[in-house]
Amino acid sequence: MRTSSGTTINRLSFSFLSRKEPACGFRTLHAALRGIALLGFIAPRLLQAQPDKASIRFDQQTQVFRIDAADMSYVLGINEKKQVQTLYWGERLSNADSFAAAHPTPGPSSLDLSINATGQEFVAWGGGLNVEPDLKVTFPDGNRDLVLQYVSHAIEGNQLIIQLKDISQEIYVDLQYQADATTGILRRSARLQNRTSSPLTVEQIASGTWNLPRGTDYRLRYLAGRWAGEWNLHEQTIQPGKTILESRRGSTGAQNNPWFAIDRNNSNDQDTGDVWFGALGWSGSWQISVEQDQIQQVRVTGGPNSFDFGYRLAPGQHLQTPYFYAGYSHDGIGGASRLLHRFELFSILPHAPNPKLRPVLYNSWEATGFKVDEAEQEALAEKAASIGVERFVVDDGWFGQRADDKAGLGDWYVNPVKFPRGLKPLIDKVHSLGMDFGLWVEPEMVNPNSDLYRRHPDWILNFTGRPRTEARNQLVLNLARADVRDYVFRFLDKLLSENNIAFLKWDYNRNWSEPGWPAVTPEDQKKVYITYVHNLYSILEELRAKHPTVEIESCSGGGSRVDLGIMRYTDEVWPSDNTDAFDRLLMQDGFTYAYSPGVMMAWVTDSPTWVNQRTLSLEYRFLSSMQGSLGIGANLNNWKPEDFATAKKMVAQYKQVRETVQRGSLYRLISPQNGSEQSVTETVSEDQDRAITFAFLHSSRMLYPFPRIYLRGLKPDAVYRIAALDGKISAETPLVASGAFWMQHGVDVDLRGDFQAAAFTLETVAH
Ligand code: DGJ
């Protein structure tokens, strides 16, 4: 994190395409959108109509655009300098409300020019700009000044494109907006076109800037972490200066996640108050700048990281930024999370709006490590099936000469010693037990000790004549290279074509070092930051098209690649290698600020945990994991008959509540943040007929009872029956009561001692 005003700055971290652009004027919006979709980078979903609750209007007289969607209104205007200026972003306004024409905000003095005071939607570096630019370029003659002005626009359904052009050069930028009718979340992207006759270098480009209402009482929330310690929620008052959340690592990273939420400093409630939030859909190096300028304007600008950036854009080419999504909630930070969850499930995931529920899976990584072989995996599969597991996954160790992490990555053939008959007998066995089969891969990496590296030492990211820094004994394949991209696609396609595989756990266990691409000219080498990610997405997209039933998990040594970009191509994510059920409460809480429990894998593993040597009951471990997508990662060979009985019962219970957990509205009733002794979550089904509550106690103190649990999100007049999953609700609790009762009177649970957990369901009954 860095800050330009002396406070500490958190540096926490897009897809660009280059393609010949017709050197003609502005096309129709529909043709423009079709052109984008045809590129394959932006999925065809773009063209699908949304239910018509979003509207985009343009007032010719005032030159004001107004976007209304769900509970949100977003208003922008073209001022007399032809700048596109934000006029309003917040709670939905009356249709009758009108806006006067936009006028540039005067700068307070000669030291603060108007260009810096005017909240523009997308501003280039030039004309005296000092605040964070959306675009900075250098032309071959040394000119670095760029001043963008409105040229034209097109509106079609819930999409708007505004075209800008430099005051003299043939440089065009299309600002693209799409409004989601269900959540009011806006998707923004910018498309830069070079229609000059010379190349230019793009030194910085963002998807756009979000301008908040002017104010000084804002608080920023963001997520930070590291391996085995992801998803820590942080908050800080927004003060004059700049906070940069970023990754310079080549991929998303866990050190900061590309998500932000801003509310008012005095609003502390989970479910009331204004919240502006957003997330970047990019799995490469990224940055989000949160800046309070000299006239107390807060602006949030996001896109690829400008550090070490330099994209040479030839004449006729264009560059499309990643999507930057943002929304507004008047229902507090809880409301903001619920909107994001819905948006992810119904608009982002590959099968949106109907993503499948996550199956209960088993994975032996924590139990057996690299020591996987046919006999042992078959034995584990039998045990997993006996407790109701639906998917059996073989993790690292099945391929090449992989005995540990020192060899084999890159050699994607089945290890003949561990699986002398190939994978088929194991896969058949898994199917005969009623489960489907999943496999671990780490396609973007290579061990120096591998046949692939010995054949192609030039395939990795490197600078000629410089060291090749290893991490976990591995190097990063340069996916930006067409031959590497094809190799990776081909081996995965072969694996999926030759084996009946339902699921891939796609891992990525190190960050970039020496990000050179010697095979291309020095001017084009930095394109690696864009082309790598573009090729990653294209492999995933092509694989999914060719193997439409295969599901994929995004894993990166835990939760280092979780973002709305990778989520368009993957069905679930692995939040952390830390599977300690108590630590997970805090991490899962942080995770759900930005991402849905419906994609959050959570395994029940052994106790004491390898992480903290903490002993936790099997029930506690299950209840912690049941708040997300349940998996089992324990060594079933060490389980006693009573453990199998408990697990069987709890897997069955999970299947009863999983639709609510994975698709419902999450309420954080008691947050585990700030050293809280308790943690309580409630999830209410979409129809509000069912709810599941999970309660956890760290340690009892001084005879205090567990705080009463006041439910939320129920229908006040409906009658609900309560049922404890484990008998730990107070004996005085009525069996049936109104939604109002459960929300106003609340529920007492009998939790005492250390590391205790309880869960109960509510379901409407006819009355
Ligand atoms: C890191 C992942 O996060 C783990 O779950 C496991 O798959 C290992 N890699 C395997 O090397």
PDB file of C-alpha atoms in Angstrom, residues 308-439:
ATOM      1  CA  ASP A 308       6.160  -1.515 -15.465  1.00  0.00           C
ATOM      2  CA  PHE A 309       3.332  -1.022 -17.977  1.00  0.00           C
ATOM      3  CA  GLY A 310       3.866  -0.079 -21.606  1.00  0.00           C
ATOM      4  CA  TYR A 311       1.561  -1.300 -24.320  1.00  0.00           C
ATOM      5  CA  ARG A 312       2.550  -0.419 -27.870  1.00  0.00           C
ATOM      6  CA  LEU A 313      -0.588   0.253 -29.878  1.00  0.00           C
ATOM      7  CA  ALA A 314       0.057   0.134 -33.619  1.00  0.00           C
ATOM      8  CA  PRO A 315      -1.997   2.148 -36.087  1.00  0.00           C
ATOM      9  CA  GLY A 316      -5.410   0.578 -36.514  1.00  0.00           C
ATOM     10  CA  GLN A 317      -5.178  -1.417 -33.276  1.00  0.00           C
ATOM     11  CA  HIS A 318      -7.287  -1.112 -30.188  1.00  0.00           C
ATOM     12  CA  LEU A 319      -7.001  -1.960 -26.541  1.00  0.00           C
ATOM     13  CA  GLN A 320     -10.020  -3.100 -24.520  1.00  0.00           C
ATOM     14  CA  THR A 321      -9.790  -2.715 -20.765  1.00  0.00           C
ATOM     15  CA  PRO A 322     -11.113  -5.268 -18.304  1.00  0.00           C
ATOM     16  CA  TYR A 323     -14.506  -4.783 -16.729  1.00  0.00           C
ATOM     17  CA  PHE A 324     -14.785  -2.649 -13.640  1.00  0.00           C
ATOM     18  CA  TYR A 325     -18.070  -3.359 -11.846  1.00  0.00           C
ATOM     19  CA  ALA A 326     -19.613  -1.102  -9.226  1.00  0.00           C
ATOM     20  CA  GLY A 327     -22.860  -0.737  -7.387  1.00  0.00           C
ATOM     21  CA  TYR A 328     -24.679   1.154  -4.696  1.00  0.00           C
ATOM     22  CA  SER A 329     -26.630  -0.165  -1.736  1.00  0.00           C
ATOM     23  CA  HIS A 330     -28.718   1.710   0.788  1.00  0.00           C
ATOM     24  CA  ASP A 331     -28.879  -1.449   2.916  1.00  0.00           C
ATOM     25  CA  GLY A 332     -25.449  -1.175   4.462  1.00  0.00           C
ATOM     26  CA  ILE A 333     -22.406  -3.293   3.792  1.00  0.00           C
ATOM     27  CA  GLY A 334     -24.515  -6.446   4.203  1.00  0.00           C
ATOM     28  CA  GLY A 335     -26.809  -5.203   1.428  1.00  0.00           C
ATOM     29  CA  ALA A 336     -23.789  -4.458  -0.761  1.00  0.00           C
ATOM     30  CA  SER A 337     -22.469  -8.006  -0.279  1.00  0.00           C
ATOM     31  CA  ARG A 338     -25.870  -9.504  -1.064  1.00  0.00           C
ATOM     32  CA  LEU A 339     -26.049  -7.521  -4.323  1.00  0.00           C
ATOM     33  CA  LEU A 340     -22.574  -8.705  -5.304  1.00  0.00           C
ATOM     34  CA  HIS A 341     -23.419 -12.312  -4.448  1.00  0.00           C
ATOM     35  CA  ARG A 342     -26.533 -12.196  -6.636  1.00  0.00           C
ATOM     36  CA  PHE A 343     -24.615 -10.549  -9.443  1.00  0.00           C
ATOM     37  CA  GLU A 344     -21.871 -13.169  -9.344  1.00  0.00           C
ATOM     38  CA  LEU A 345     -24.296 -16.083  -9.292  1.00  0.00           C
ATOM     39  CA  PHE A 346     -26.715 -14.749 -11.887  1.00  0.00           C
ATOM     40  CA  SER A 347     -24.497 -12.653 -14.187  1.00  0.00           C
ATOM     41  CA  ILE A 348     -20.843 -13.647 -13.855  1.00  0.00           C
ATOM     42  CA  LEU A 349     -20.418 -17.408 -13.396  1.00  0.00           C
ATOM     43  CA  PRO A 350     -20.064 -19.517 -16.571  1.00  0.00           C
ATOM     44  CA  HIS A 351     -23.524 -21.023 -16.185  1.00  0.00           C
ATOM     45  CA  ALA A 352     -25.167 -17.817 -14.997  1.00  0.00           C
ATOM     46  CA  PRO A 353     -28.030 -17.283 -14.509  1.00  0.00           C
ATOM     47  CA  ASN A 354     -28.370 -20.988 -13.628  1.00  0.00           C
ATOM     48  CA  PRO A 355     -25.107 -22.133 -12.072  1.00  0.00           C
ATOM     49  CA  LYS A 356     -25.278 -25.647 -10.626  1.00  0.00           C
ATOM     50  CA  LEU A 357     -25.140 -26.167  -6.898  1.00  0.00           C
ATOM     51  CA  ARG A 358     -21.713 -27.229  -5.730  1.00  0.00           C
ATOM     52  CA  PRO A 359     -21.436 -30.953  -5.056  1.00  0.00           C
ATOM     53  CA  VAL A 360     -19.924 -32.233  -1.801  1.00  0.00           C
ATOM     54  CA  LEU A 361     -16.385 -33.200  -2.724  1.00  0.00           C
ATOM     55  CA  TYR A 362     -13.521 -35.177  -1.253  1.00  0.00           C
ATOM     56  CA  ASN A 363      -9.867 -34.297  -1.797  1.00  0.00           C
ATOM     57  CA  SER A 364      -6.955 -36.140  -0.160  1.00  0.00           C
ATOM     58  CA  TRP A 365      -4.294 -33.388  -0.468  1.00  0.00           C
ATOM     59  CA  GLU A 366      -4.090 -32.778   3.256  1.00  0.00           C
ATOM     60  CA  ALA A 367      -4.337 -36.486   3.995  1.00  0.00           C
ATOM     61  CA  THR A 368      -1.826 -38.015   1.565  1.00  0.00           C
ATOM     62  CA  GLY A 369       0.015 -35.098  -0.082  1.00  0.00           C
ATOM     63  CA  PHE A 370       1.884 -36.139  -3.240  1.00  0.00           C
ATOM     64  CA  LYS A 371       1.553 -39.798  -2.271  1.00  0.00           C
ATOM     65  CA  VAL A 372      -1.348 -40.660  -4.520  1.00  0.00           C
ATOM     66  CA  ASP A 373      -1.693 -44.103  -6.085  1.00  0.00           C
ATOM     67  CA  GLU A 374      -4.501 -46.199  -7.471  1.00  0.00           C
ATOM     68  CA  ALA A 375      -5.004 -48.510  -4.496  1.00  0.00           C
ATOM     69  CA  GLU A 376      -4.952 -45.821  -1.840  1.00  0.00           C
ATOM     70  CA  GLN A 377      -7.189 -43.448  -3.783  1.00  0.00           C
ATOM     71  CA  GLU A 378      -9.687 -46.262  -4.408  1.00  0.00           C
ATOM     72  CA  ALA A 379      -9.783 -47.045  -0.715  1.00  0.00           C
ATOM     73  CA  LEU A 380     -10.377 -43.398   0.123  1.00  0.00           C
ATOM     74  CA  ALA A 381     -13.049 -43.159  -2.568  1.00  0.00           C
ATOM     75  CA  GLU A 382     -14.992 -46.014  -0.941  1.00  0.00           C
ATOM     76  CA  LYS A 383     -14.884 -44.271   2.415  1.00  0.00           C
ATOM     77  CA  ALA A 384     -15.842 -40.908   0.921  1.00  0.00           C
ATOM     78  CA  ALA A 385     -18.818 -42.428  -0.900  1.00  0.00           C
ATOM     79  CA  SER A 386     -20.031 -43.997   2.336  1.00  0.00           C
ATOM     80  CA  ILE A 387     -20.658 -40.566   3.888  1.00  0.00           C
ATOM     81  CA  GLY A 388     -22.458 -39.094   0.885  1.00  0.00           C
ATOM     82  CA  VAL A 389     -19.613 -37.409  -1.031  1.00  0.00           C
ATOM     83  CA  GLU A 390     -20.598 -36.621  -4.629  1.00  0.00           C
ATOM     84  CA  ARG A 391     -17.246 -35.753  -6.240  1.00  0.00           C
ATOM     85  CA  PHE A 392     -13.854 -37.399  -5.692  1.00  0.00           C
ATOM     86  CA  VAL A 393     -10.817 -35.307  -6.584  1.00  0.00           C
ATOM     87  CA  VAL A 394      -7.213 -36.482  -7.039  1.00  0.00           C
ATOM     88  CA  ASP A 395      -4.897 -33.622  -6.178  1.00  0.00           C
ATOM     89  CA  ASP A 396      -1.210 -32.985  -6.959  1.00  0.00           C
ATOM     90  CA  GLY A 397       1.133 -35.937  -7.564  1.00  0.00           C
ATOM     91  CA  TRP A 398      -0.588 -38.082 -10.257  1.00  0.00           C
ATOM     92  CA  PHE A 399       1.551 -37.033 -13.260  1.00  0.00           C
ATOM     93  CA  GLY A 400       5.085 -37.002 -14.650  1.00  0.00           C
ATOM     94  CA  GLN A 401       7.919 -37.781 -12.218  1.00  0.00           C
ATOM     95  CA  ARG A 402       6.073 -36.015  -9.398  1.00  0.00           C
ATOM     96  CA  ALA A 403       7.185 -37.393  -6.021  1.00  0.00           C
ATOM     97  CA  ASP A 404       7.295 -33.965  -4.390  1.00  0.00           C
ATOM     98  CA  ASP A 405       7.286 -30.334  -5.530  1.00  0.00           C
ATOM     99  CA  LYS A 406      10.751 -30.571  -7.107  1.00  0.00           C
ATOM    100  CA  ALA A 407       9.840 -32.282 -10.385  1.00  0.00           C
ATOM    101  CA  GLY A 408       7.202 -33.068 -12.948  1.00  0.00           C
ATOM    102  CA  LEU A 409       5.246 -29.853 -13.532  1.00  0.00           C
ATOM    103  CA  GLY A 410       4.821 -29.545 -17.280  1.00  0.00           C
ATOM    104  CA  ASP A 411       4.841 -33.306 -17.947  1.00  0.00           C
ATOM    105  CA  TRP A 412       1.135 -34.048 -18.028  1.00  0.00           C
ATOM    106  CA  TYR A 413       1.203 -37.812 -18.546  1.00  0.00           C
ATOM    107  CA  VAL A 414      -0.074 -40.221 -15.905  1.00  0.00           C
ATOM    108  CA  ASN A 415       2.722 -41.420 -13.611  1.00  0.00           C
ATOM    109  CA  PRO A 416       3.208 -45.099 -14.597  1.00  0.00           C
ATOM    110  CA  VAL A 417       4.358 -46.223 -11.165  1.00  0.00           C
ATOM    111  CA  LYS A 418       1.480 -44.698  -9.236  1.00  0.00           C
ATOM    112  CA  PHE A 419      -1.174 -45.518 -11.821  1.00  0.00           C
ATOM    113  CA  PRO A 420       0.232 -48.399 -13.911  1.00  0.00           C
ATOM    114  CA  ARG A 421      -3.154 -48.926 -15.588  1.00  0.00           C
ATOM    115  CA  GLY A 422      -3.706 -45.208 -16.215  1.00  0.00           C
ATOM    116  CA  LEU A 423      -6.491 -43.235 -14.556  1.00  0.00           C
ATOM    117  CA  LYS A 424      -9.374 -45.201 -16.050  1.00  0.00           C
ATOM    118  CA  PRO A 425      -9.677 -47.939 -13.409  1.00  0.00           C
ATOM    119  CA  LEU A 426      -9.807 -45.329 -10.624  1.00  0.00           C
ATOM    120  CA  ILE A 427     -12.280 -43.171 -12.526  1.00  0.00           C
ATOM    121  CA  ASP A 428     -14.482 -46.226 -13.179  1.00  0.00           C
ATOM    122  CA  LYS A 429     -14.327 -47.132  -9.513  1.00  0.00           C
ATOM    123  CA  VAL A 430     -15.300 -43.587  -8.490  1.00  0.00           C
ATOM    124  CA  HIS A 431     -18.242 -43.694 -10.902  1.00  0.00           C
ATOM    125  CA  SER A 432     -19.327 -47.093  -9.637  1.00  0.00           C
ATOM    126  CA  LEU A 433     -19.503 -45.538  -6.177  1.00  0.00           C
ATOM    127  CA  GLY A 434     -21.930 -42.890  -7.450  1.00  0.00           C
ATOM    128  CA  MET A 435     -19.450 -39.974  -7.535  1.00  0.00           C
ATOM    129  CA  ASP A 436     -17.964 -37.993 -10.383  1.00  0.00           C
ATOM    130  CA  PHE A 437     -14.217 -37.557 -10.803  1.00  0.00           C
ATOM    131  CA  GLY A 438     -12.002 -34.486 -10.538  1.00  0.00           C
ATOM    132  CA  LEU A 439      -8.293 -33.891 -11.146  1.00  0.00           C
TER     133      LEU A 439
END
